[in-house]
Amino acid sequence: MSKHTSIAPAEAADRLAIRELVEAYAHCADRRDAKGQMALFTEDTHFVVFMNAKDPKPTQELRSRDALAPVFDDLNKYAATQHFVGQSTVLTLSGDRATGEVYTMAHHLTVAGAKRSLMIAALRYGDTYVKKDGAWLYAERNLYVDWIEERSLS
C-alpha cells in the first residue's frame, strides 16, 4: 500500500479515472450493456476466471475483447443482478500502466415461475490497466471467486 502525503493532480486524476472504470464495469453488467462493458477492455485483453480462488488453474481464459461477448451475455439468464463494488486499490501506477485489486459482492436473482433464488458471489479482481488515447482500459482482468452462497427467496 502506498502512503500519500501529497499527490500530483495528474496522478489523482488517473486514480479517479481507474475507479470510474471499475464502477463502469459493474454498471454495464447490471444494465446488460455488453457492448459498453466490452468497450472498457483493450482489443487484445486477457480475461481469466478462477471459479475457485485457491486453485491456480484457471477455469476460463479469454484473449480478446470480442471473446468477452458470450461471457457478458451470460448475465441475461438472470432476472436481475447487482454488483456492489467494495474497496478498489491501485497497487502500482507508472505513466500509462497501473495494477489494482477490486472486491465485489455480485448478487444474481433467478426467477422460475413462483420460485425465486439468489446467488451471491464474493469476487476479487486482479487488474492490469493501460491508458490509451487518454482513457484507462483493462489490459488484463483476473476474476477470483472466493465463495458462493445460494438462497431461496420468498
Short mmCIF file of N, CA and C in Angstrom, two decimals:
data_model
loop_
_atom_site.label_atom_id
_atom_site.label_comp_id
_atom_site.label_asym_id
_atom_site.label_seq_id
_atom_site.Cartn_x
_atom_site.Cartn_y
_atom_site.Cartn_z
N MET A 1 0.84 -1.18 0.00
CA MET A 1 0.00 0.00 0.00
C MET A 1 0.88 1.23 0.00
N SER A 2 0.48 2.19 -0.77
CA SER A 2 1.22 3.45 -0.84
C SER A 2 0.71 4.41 0.22
N LYS A 3 1.62 5.21 0.71
CA LYS A 3 1.23 6.29 1.62
C LYS A 3 1.42 7.59 0.87
N HIS A 4 0.40 8.41 0.85
CA HIS A 4 0.43 9.65 0.09
C HIS A 4 0.37 10.83 1.06
N THR A 5 1.49 11.52 1.18
CA THR A 5 1.45 12.75 1.95
C THR A 5 0.99 13.89 1.05
N SER A 6 1.32 13.77 -0.23
CA SER A 6 0.78 14.68 -1.24
C SER A 6 0.75 13.91 -2.54
N ILE A 7 -0.12 14.32 -3.43
CA ILE A 7 -0.29 13.62 -4.68
C ILE A 7 -0.44 14.65 -5.79
N ALA A 8 0.23 14.40 -6.89
CA ALA A 8 0.16 15.30 -8.02
C ALA A 8 -1.25 15.26 -8.62
N PRO A 9 -1.74 16.37 -9.13
CA PRO A 9 -3.08 16.38 -9.74
C PRO A 9 -3.24 15.34 -10.84
N ALA A 10 -2.22 15.12 -11.66
CA ALA A 10 -2.32 14.14 -12.75
C ALA A 10 -2.49 12.73 -12.19
N GLU A 11 -1.76 12.40 -11.11
CA GLU A 11 -1.91 11.08 -10.51
C GLU A 11 -3.28 10.93 -9.87
N ALA A 12 -3.76 11.97 -9.22
CA ALA A 12 -5.09 11.93 -8.62
C ALA A 12 -6.15 11.71 -9.70
N ALA A 13 -6.00 12.36 -10.83
CA ALA A 13 -6.95 12.20 -11.94
C ALA A 13 -6.89 10.77 -12.48
N ASP A 14 -5.70 10.21 -12.60
CA ASP A 14 -5.57 8.83 -13.07
C ASP A 14 -6.22 7.86 -12.10
N ARG A 15 -5.99 8.04 -10.82
CA ARG A 15 -6.58 7.15 -9.82
C ARG A 15 -8.11 7.23 -9.84
N LEU A 16 -8.64 8.43 -10.00
CA LEU A 16 -10.09 8.60 -10.08
C LEU A 16 -10.63 7.95 -11.36
N ALA A 17 -9.94 8.11 -12.47
CA ALA A 17 -10.38 7.52 -13.73
C ALA A 17 -10.37 5.99 -13.65
N ILE A 18 -9.41 5.42 -12.96
CA ILE A 18 -9.36 3.96 -12.79
C ILE A 18 -10.54 3.51 -11.93
N ARG A 19 -10.85 4.24 -10.88
CA ARG A 19 -12.01 3.89 -10.05
C ARG A 19 -13.30 3.98 -10.87
N GLU A 20 -13.40 4.99 -11.73
CA GLU A 20 -14.58 5.13 -12.58
C GLU A 20 -14.66 3.97 -13.59
N LEU A 21 -13.54 3.47 -14.06
CA LEU A 21 -13.50 2.29 -14.94
C LEU A 21 -14.08 1.08 -14.21
N VAL A 22 -13.65 0.88 -12.98
CA VAL A 22 -14.13 -0.23 -12.16
C VAL A 22 -15.64 -0.13 -11.96
N GLU A 23 -16.12 1.06 -11.66
CA GLU A 23 -17.55 1.25 -11.43
C GLU A 23 -18.35 1.10 -12.73
N ALA A 24 -17.78 1.52 -13.86
CA ALA A 24 -18.45 1.38 -15.15
C ALA A 24 -18.64 -0.10 -15.49
N TYR A 25 -17.67 -0.94 -15.15
CA TYR A 25 -17.78 -2.38 -15.39
C TYR A 25 -19.01 -2.94 -14.68
N ALA A 26 -19.18 -2.62 -13.40
CA ALA A 26 -20.32 -3.11 -12.63
C ALA A 26 -21.63 -2.52 -13.16
N HIS A 27 -21.61 -1.24 -13.48
CA HIS A 27 -22.81 -0.57 -14.00
C HIS A 27 -23.27 -1.23 -15.30
N CYS A 28 -22.35 -1.44 -16.23
CA CYS A 28 -22.69 -2.08 -17.51
C CYS A 28 -23.22 -3.50 -17.30
N ALA A 29 -22.60 -4.23 -16.38
CA ALA A 29 -23.07 -5.60 -16.10
C ALA A 29 -24.52 -5.59 -15.64
N ASP A 30 -24.85 -4.70 -14.72
CA ASP A 30 -26.20 -4.66 -14.16
C ASP A 30 -27.23 -4.09 -15.12
N ARG A 31 -26.79 -3.34 -16.10
CA ARG A 31 -27.70 -2.78 -17.11
C ARG A 31 -27.75 -3.64 -18.37
N ARG A 32 -27.02 -4.74 -18.39
CA ARG A 32 -26.93 -5.65 -19.53
C ARG A 32 -26.42 -4.92 -20.78
N ASP A 33 -25.45 -4.07 -20.55
CA ASP A 33 -24.82 -3.32 -21.64
C ASP A 33 -23.50 -4.01 -21.98
N ALA A 34 -23.61 -5.15 -22.68
CA ALA A 34 -22.41 -5.94 -23.01
C ALA A 34 -21.45 -5.15 -23.89
N LYS A 35 -21.97 -4.38 -24.84
CA LYS A 35 -21.09 -3.59 -25.71
C LYS A 35 -20.35 -2.53 -24.91
N GLY A 36 -21.04 -1.89 -24.00
CA GLY A 36 -20.39 -0.90 -23.14
C GLY A 36 -19.34 -1.54 -22.25
N GLN A 37 -19.66 -2.70 -21.73
CA GLN A 37 -18.73 -3.43 -20.88
C GLN A 37 -17.50 -3.84 -21.67
N MET A 38 -17.70 -4.34 -22.87
CA MET A 38 -16.58 -4.77 -23.72
C MET A 38 -15.69 -3.58 -24.08
N ALA A 39 -16.28 -2.40 -24.24
CA ALA A 39 -15.52 -1.20 -24.62
C ALA A 39 -14.54 -0.77 -23.52
N LEU A 40 -14.67 -1.34 -22.34
CA LEU A 40 -13.78 -0.99 -21.23
C LEU A 40 -12.45 -1.76 -21.30
N PHE A 41 -12.32 -2.63 -22.29
CA PHE A 41 -11.16 -3.50 -22.43
C PHE A 41 -10.37 -3.18 -23.69
N THR A 42 -9.07 -3.45 -23.66
CA THR A 42 -8.26 -3.31 -24.87
C THR A 42 -8.65 -4.40 -25.86
N GLU A 43 -8.34 -4.18 -27.13
CA GLU A 43 -8.65 -5.17 -28.17
C GLU A 43 -8.02 -6.53 -27.86
N ASP A 44 -6.80 -6.51 -27.34
CA ASP A 44 -6.07 -7.76 -27.06
C ASP A 44 -6.09 -8.13 -25.58
N THR A 45 -7.17 -7.79 -24.93
CA THR A 45 -7.29 -8.02 -23.49
C THR A 45 -7.09 -9.49 -23.13
N HIS A 46 -6.75 -9.72 -21.89
CA HIS A 46 -6.60 -11.07 -21.34
C HIS A 46 -7.51 -11.13 -20.13
N PHE A 47 -8.55 -12.00 -20.18
CA PHE A 47 -9.54 -12.13 -19.12
C PHE A 47 -9.49 -13.56 -18.62
N VAL A 48 -9.22 -13.74 -17.34
CA VAL A 48 -9.02 -15.07 -16.77
C VAL A 48 -9.96 -15.26 -15.58
N VAL A 49 -10.67 -16.38 -15.56
CA VAL A 49 -11.62 -16.68 -14.49
C VAL A 49 -11.11 -17.84 -13.66
N PHE A 50 -11.13 -17.67 -12.34
CA PHE A 50 -10.79 -18.71 -11.38
C PHE A 50 -12.03 -18.95 -10.51
N MET A 51 -12.84 -19.94 -10.87
CA MET A 51 -14.06 -20.21 -10.11
C MET A 51 -13.75 -20.65 -8.68
N ASN A 52 -12.55 -21.17 -8.45
CA ASN A 52 -12.06 -21.48 -7.11
C ASN A 52 -10.78 -20.67 -6.93
N ALA A 53 -10.85 -19.61 -6.15
CA ALA A 53 -9.72 -18.69 -5.99
C ALA A 53 -8.47 -19.38 -5.47
N LYS A 54 -8.63 -20.53 -4.81
CA LYS A 54 -7.46 -21.22 -4.25
C LYS A 54 -6.79 -22.15 -5.25
N ASP A 55 -7.45 -22.37 -6.39
CA ASP A 55 -6.89 -23.24 -7.42
C ASP A 55 -6.11 -22.38 -8.42
N PRO A 56 -4.82 -22.63 -8.60
CA PRO A 56 -4.03 -21.80 -9.52
C PRO A 56 -4.37 -22.03 -10.99
N LYS A 57 -5.14 -23.10 -11.27
CA LYS A 57 -5.51 -23.38 -12.66
C LYS A 57 -6.80 -22.63 -13.01
N PRO A 58 -6.78 -21.79 -14.05
CA PRO A 58 -7.99 -21.04 -14.41
C PRO A 58 -9.09 -21.94 -14.94
N THR A 59 -10.31 -21.51 -14.71
CA THR A 59 -11.50 -22.19 -15.23
C THR A 59 -11.76 -21.78 -16.67
N GLN A 60 -11.44 -20.53 -16.96
CA GLN A 60 -11.70 -19.98 -18.29
C GLN A 60 -10.65 -18.91 -18.59
N GLU A 61 -10.24 -18.83 -19.85
CA GLU A 61 -9.23 -17.85 -20.24
C GLU A 61 -9.60 -17.32 -21.63
N LEU A 62 -9.76 -16.01 -21.72
CA LEU A 62 -10.15 -15.36 -22.97
C LEU A 62 -9.06 -14.36 -23.36
N ARG A 63 -8.81 -14.23 -24.68
CA ARG A 63 -7.68 -13.42 -25.12
C ARG A 63 -8.02 -12.35 -26.15
N SER A 64 -9.22 -11.81 -26.07
CA SER A 64 -9.55 -10.68 -26.93
C SER A 64 -10.82 -10.02 -26.42
N ARG A 65 -11.02 -8.77 -26.83
CA ARG A 65 -12.24 -8.06 -26.45
C ARG A 65 -13.46 -8.79 -27.00
N ASP A 66 -13.40 -9.22 -28.26
CA ASP A 66 -14.54 -9.90 -28.88
C ASP A 66 -14.91 -11.19 -28.15
N ALA A 67 -13.94 -11.88 -27.57
CA ALA A 67 -14.20 -13.13 -26.85
C ALA A 67 -15.01 -12.91 -25.59
N LEU A 68 -15.12 -11.67 -25.12
CA LEU A 68 -15.87 -11.36 -23.90
C LEU A 68 -17.38 -11.37 -24.11
N ALA A 69 -17.84 -11.23 -25.34
CA ALA A 69 -19.28 -11.10 -25.62
C ALA A 69 -20.11 -12.21 -24.98
N PRO A 70 -19.78 -13.49 -25.17
CA PRO A 70 -20.63 -14.52 -24.55
C PRO A 70 -20.58 -14.52 -23.03
N VAL A 71 -19.47 -14.11 -22.47
CA VAL A 71 -19.36 -14.06 -21.00
C VAL A 71 -20.31 -13.01 -20.45
N PHE A 72 -20.30 -11.82 -21.06
CA PHE A 72 -21.16 -10.75 -20.58
C PHE A 72 -22.63 -11.02 -20.93
N ASP A 73 -22.87 -11.66 -22.06
CA ASP A 73 -24.22 -12.01 -22.47
C ASP A 73 -24.84 -13.03 -21.52
N ASP A 74 -24.01 -13.85 -20.87
CA ASP A 74 -24.48 -14.87 -19.95
C ASP A 74 -25.27 -14.28 -18.78
N LEU A 75 -25.04 -13.01 -18.48
CA LEU A 75 -25.79 -12.38 -17.39
C LEU A 75 -27.28 -12.26 -17.71
N ASN A 76 -27.64 -12.36 -18.97
CA ASN A 76 -29.05 -12.25 -19.36
C ASN A 76 -29.90 -13.40 -18.83
N LYS A 77 -29.28 -14.47 -18.36
CA LYS A 77 -30.07 -15.57 -17.81
C LYS A 77 -30.66 -15.22 -16.44
N TYR A 78 -30.19 -14.13 -15.84
CA TYR A 78 -30.70 -13.71 -14.53
C TYR A 78 -31.78 -12.66 -14.70
N ALA A 79 -32.76 -12.68 -13.78
CA ALA A 79 -33.82 -11.67 -13.79
C ALA A 79 -33.24 -10.30 -13.44
N ALA A 80 -32.24 -10.30 -12.58
CA ALA A 80 -31.58 -9.05 -12.18
C ALA A 80 -30.24 -9.38 -11.54
N THR A 81 -29.34 -8.42 -11.58
CA THR A 81 -28.07 -8.54 -10.86
C THR A 81 -27.76 -7.20 -10.21
N GLN A 82 -26.98 -7.27 -9.15
CA GLN A 82 -26.41 -6.08 -8.54
C GLN A 82 -25.00 -6.41 -8.11
N HIS A 83 -24.06 -5.66 -8.64
CA HIS A 83 -22.64 -5.84 -8.31
C HIS A 83 -22.22 -4.68 -7.41
N PHE A 84 -21.99 -4.97 -6.13
CA PHE A 84 -21.58 -3.96 -5.17
C PHE A 84 -20.06 -3.93 -5.13
N VAL A 85 -19.49 -2.84 -5.59
CA VAL A 85 -18.03 -2.70 -5.60
C VAL A 85 -17.59 -2.19 -4.24
N GLY A 86 -16.67 -2.93 -3.63
CA GLY A 86 -16.12 -2.53 -2.34
C GLY A 86 -14.82 -1.78 -2.54
N GLN A 87 -13.82 -2.16 -1.77
CA GLN A 87 -12.54 -1.46 -1.91
C GLN A 87 -11.93 -1.74 -3.26
N SER A 88 -11.33 -0.72 -3.81
CA SER A 88 -10.57 -0.89 -5.04
C SER A 88 -9.27 -0.13 -4.81
N THR A 89 -8.18 -0.84 -4.94
CA THR A 89 -6.87 -0.30 -4.62
C THR A 89 -5.99 -0.28 -5.85
N VAL A 90 -5.45 0.88 -6.16
CA VAL A 90 -4.43 0.96 -7.19
C VAL A 90 -3.12 0.58 -6.51
N LEU A 91 -2.55 -0.54 -6.95
CA LEU A 91 -1.33 -1.05 -6.32
C LEU A 91 -0.09 -0.40 -6.89
N THR A 92 -0.07 -0.23 -8.21
CA THR A 92 1.06 0.44 -8.87
C THR A 92 0.49 1.37 -9.93
N LEU A 93 1.18 2.48 -10.14
CA LEU A 93 0.79 3.44 -11.17
C LEU A 93 2.05 4.11 -11.68
N SER A 94 2.34 3.88 -12.93
CA SER A 94 3.54 4.44 -13.53
C SER A 94 3.24 4.79 -14.98
N GLY A 95 3.15 6.07 -15.26
CA GLY A 95 2.87 6.51 -16.61
C GLY A 95 1.50 6.04 -17.07
N ASP A 96 1.49 5.25 -18.14
CA ASP A 96 0.25 4.77 -18.73
C ASP A 96 -0.09 3.33 -18.36
N ARG A 97 0.50 2.83 -17.29
CA ARG A 97 0.20 1.47 -16.82
C ARG A 97 -0.06 1.50 -15.32
N ALA A 98 -0.95 0.61 -14.90
CA ALA A 98 -1.27 0.50 -13.48
C ALA A 98 -1.76 -0.91 -13.19
N THR A 99 -1.70 -1.28 -11.92
CA THR A 99 -2.28 -2.54 -11.46
C THR A 99 -3.17 -2.24 -10.27
N GLY A 100 -4.11 -3.12 -10.02
CA GLY A 100 -5.01 -2.90 -8.90
C GLY A 100 -5.74 -4.14 -8.49
N GLU A 101 -6.43 -4.04 -7.36
CA GLU A 101 -7.26 -5.11 -6.83
C GLU A 101 -8.61 -4.53 -6.46
N VAL A 102 -9.67 -5.26 -6.82
CA VAL A 102 -11.04 -4.80 -6.60
C VAL A 102 -11.84 -5.92 -5.94
N TYR A 103 -12.61 -5.58 -4.92
CA TYR A 103 -13.52 -6.53 -4.27
C TYR A 103 -14.95 -6.21 -4.70
N THR A 104 -15.74 -7.26 -4.97
CA THR A 104 -17.12 -7.08 -5.40
C THR A 104 -17.98 -8.18 -4.81
N MET A 105 -19.18 -7.81 -4.38
CA MET A 105 -20.21 -8.78 -3.99
C MET A 105 -21.24 -8.75 -5.11
N ALA A 106 -21.33 -9.86 -5.85
CA ALA A 106 -22.22 -9.94 -7.01
C ALA A 106 -23.47 -10.73 -6.64
N HIS A 107 -24.61 -10.08 -6.78
CA HIS A 107 -25.90 -10.68 -6.47
C HIS A 107 -26.61 -11.01 -7.78
N HIS A 108 -27.07 -12.27 -7.92
CA HIS A 108 -27.72 -12.73 -9.15
C HIS A 108 -29.07 -13.34 -8.79
N LEU A 109 -30.15 -12.71 -9.26
CA LEU A 109 -31.51 -13.17 -8.97
C LEU A 109 -32.03 -14.03 -10.11
N THR A 110 -32.52 -15.22 -9.75
CA THR A 110 -33.15 -16.12 -10.71
C THR A 110 -34.62 -16.26 -10.35
N VAL A 111 -35.49 -16.16 -11.35
CA VAL A 111 -36.93 -16.33 -11.15
C VAL A 111 -37.40 -17.42 -12.10
N ALA A 112 -37.97 -18.48 -11.52
CA ALA A 112 -38.53 -19.58 -12.30
C ALA A 112 -39.95 -19.80 -11.82
N GLY A 113 -40.91 -19.23 -12.54
CA GLY A 113 -42.30 -19.28 -12.09
C GLY A 113 -42.45 -18.50 -10.80
N ALA A 114 -42.96 -19.17 -9.76
CA ALA A 114 -43.12 -18.52 -8.46
C ALA A 114 -41.87 -18.66 -7.59
N LYS A 115 -40.91 -19.43 -8.06
CA LYS A 115 -39.70 -19.68 -7.28
C LYS A 115 -38.63 -18.61 -7.60
N ARG A 116 -38.10 -18.01 -6.54
CA ARG A 116 -37.03 -17.03 -6.69
C ARG A 116 -35.84 -17.48 -5.86
N SER A 117 -34.65 -17.33 -6.44
CA SER A 117 -33.44 -17.68 -5.70
C SER A 117 -32.37 -16.63 -5.97
N LEU A 118 -31.47 -16.53 -5.02
CA LEU A 118 -30.41 -15.53 -5.10
C LEU A 118 -29.07 -16.22 -4.93
N MET A 119 -28.17 -15.95 -5.86
CA MET A 119 -26.80 -16.44 -5.77
C MET A 119 -25.93 -15.22 -5.51
N ILE A 120 -25.13 -15.30 -4.45
CA ILE A 120 -24.22 -14.21 -4.10
C ILE A 120 -22.80 -14.74 -4.23
N ALA A 121 -22.00 -14.04 -5.02
CA ALA A 121 -20.61 -14.44 -5.22
C ALA A 121 -19.68 -13.38 -4.67
N ALA A 122 -18.76 -13.80 -3.83
CA ALA A 122 -17.72 -12.90 -3.32
C ALA A 122 -16.56 -12.96 -4.31
N LEU A 123 -16.32 -11.84 -4.98
CA LEU A 123 -15.34 -11.79 -6.06
C LEU A 123 -14.18 -10.86 -5.72
N ARG A 124 -13.03 -11.21 -6.26
CA ARG A 124 -11.87 -10.31 -6.27
C ARG A 124 -11.36 -10.25 -7.70
N TYR A 125 -10.89 -9.10 -8.09
CA TYR A 125 -10.29 -8.94 -9.41
C TYR A 125 -8.85 -8.47 -9.24
N GLY A 126 -7.95 -9.09 -9.96
CA GLY A 126 -6.58 -8.62 -10.07
C GLY A 126 -6.46 -8.00 -11.45
N ASP A 127 -6.25 -6.71 -11.51
CA ASP A 127 -6.33 -5.97 -12.76
C ASP A 127 -5.01 -5.38 -13.21
N THR A 128 -4.85 -5.30 -14.51
CA THR A 128 -3.80 -4.50 -15.13
C THR A 128 -4.51 -3.52 -16.04
N TYR A 129 -4.20 -2.24 -15.86
CA TYR A 129 -4.83 -1.18 -16.61
C TYR A 129 -3.80 -0.51 -17.53
N VAL A 130 -4.28 -0.03 -18.67
CA VAL A 130 -3.44 0.77 -19.57
C VAL A 130 -4.23 2.00 -19.98
N LYS A 131 -3.49 3.08 -20.19
CA LYS A 131 -4.09 4.32 -20.64
C LYS A 131 -3.82 4.47 -22.13
N LYS A 132 -4.92 4.49 -22.92
CA LYS A 132 -4.80 4.63 -24.37
C LYS A 132 -5.66 5.80 -24.82
N ASP A 133 -5.05 6.69 -25.57
CA ASP A 133 -5.76 7.88 -26.06
C ASP A 133 -6.46 8.62 -24.93
N GLY A 134 -5.82 8.68 -23.78
CA GLY A 134 -6.33 9.44 -22.65
C GLY A 134 -7.35 8.70 -21.79
N ALA A 135 -7.70 7.46 -22.14
CA ALA A 135 -8.69 6.70 -21.37
C ALA A 135 -8.06 5.45 -20.78
N TRP A 136 -8.41 5.15 -19.53
CA TRP A 136 -7.94 3.92 -18.89
C TRP A 136 -8.83 2.75 -19.29
N LEU A 137 -8.19 1.62 -19.61
CA LEU A 137 -8.87 0.40 -20.03
C LEU A 137 -8.27 -0.80 -19.29
N TYR A 138 -9.02 -1.89 -19.29
CA TYR A 138 -8.48 -3.13 -18.77
C TYR A 138 -7.61 -3.78 -19.83
N ALA A 139 -6.35 -4.05 -19.50
CA ALA A 139 -5.48 -4.85 -20.37
C ALA A 139 -5.57 -6.31 -19.94
N GLU A 140 -5.76 -6.52 -18.64
CA GLU A 140 -5.93 -7.87 -18.10
C GLU A 140 -6.82 -7.80 -16.89
N ARG A 141 -7.71 -8.78 -16.77
CA ARG A 141 -8.60 -8.87 -15.61
C ARG A 141 -8.65 -10.32 -15.19
N ASN A 142 -8.19 -10.59 -13.96
CA ASN A 142 -8.27 -11.92 -13.37
C ASN A 142 -9.39 -11.91 -12.34
N LEU A 143 -10.41 -12.73 -12.56
CA LEU A 143 -11.57 -12.79 -11.68
C LEU A 143 -11.41 -14.01 -10.78
N TYR A 144 -11.42 -13.78 -9.47
CA TYR A 144 -11.29 -14.85 -8.47
C TYR A 144 -12.59 -14.96 -7.69
N VAL A 145 -13.19 -16.14 -7.66
CA VAL A 145 -14.40 -16.38 -6.87
C VAL A 145 -13.95 -16.95 -5.53
N ASP A 146 -14.12 -16.15 -4.48
CA ASP A 146 -13.72 -16.60 -3.14
C ASP A 146 -14.76 -17.55 -2.53
N TRP A 147 -16.03 -17.25 -2.72
CA TRP A 147 -17.09 -18.16 -2.30
C TRP A 147 -18.39 -17.77 -2.96
N ILE A 148 -19.32 -18.73 -2.94
CA ILE A 148 -20.66 -18.52 -3.49
C ILE A 148 -21.67 -18.98 -2.44
N GLU A 149 -22.71 -18.20 -2.26
CA GLU A 149 -23.82 -18.54 -1.37
C GLU A 149 -25.09 -18.55 -2.20
N GLU A 150 -25.94 -19.55 -1.97
CA GLU A 150 -27.23 -19.61 -2.67
C GLU A 150 -28.35 -19.59 -1.65
N ARG A 151 -29.37 -18.78 -1.96
CA ARG A 151 -30.51 -18.61 -1.05
C ARG A 151 -31.81 -18.74 -1.82
N SER A 152 -32.80 -19.33 -1.17
CA SER A 152 -34.15 -19.30 -1.69
C SER A 152 -34.82 -18.05 -1.15
N LEU A 153 -35.59 -17.39 -1.97
CA LEU A 153 -36.27 -16.17 -1.55
C LEU A 153 -37.77 -16.39 -1.51
N SER A 154 -38.43 -15.63 -0.64
CA SER A 154 -39.90 -15.75 -0.55
C SER A 154 -40.56 -14.89 -1.59
#
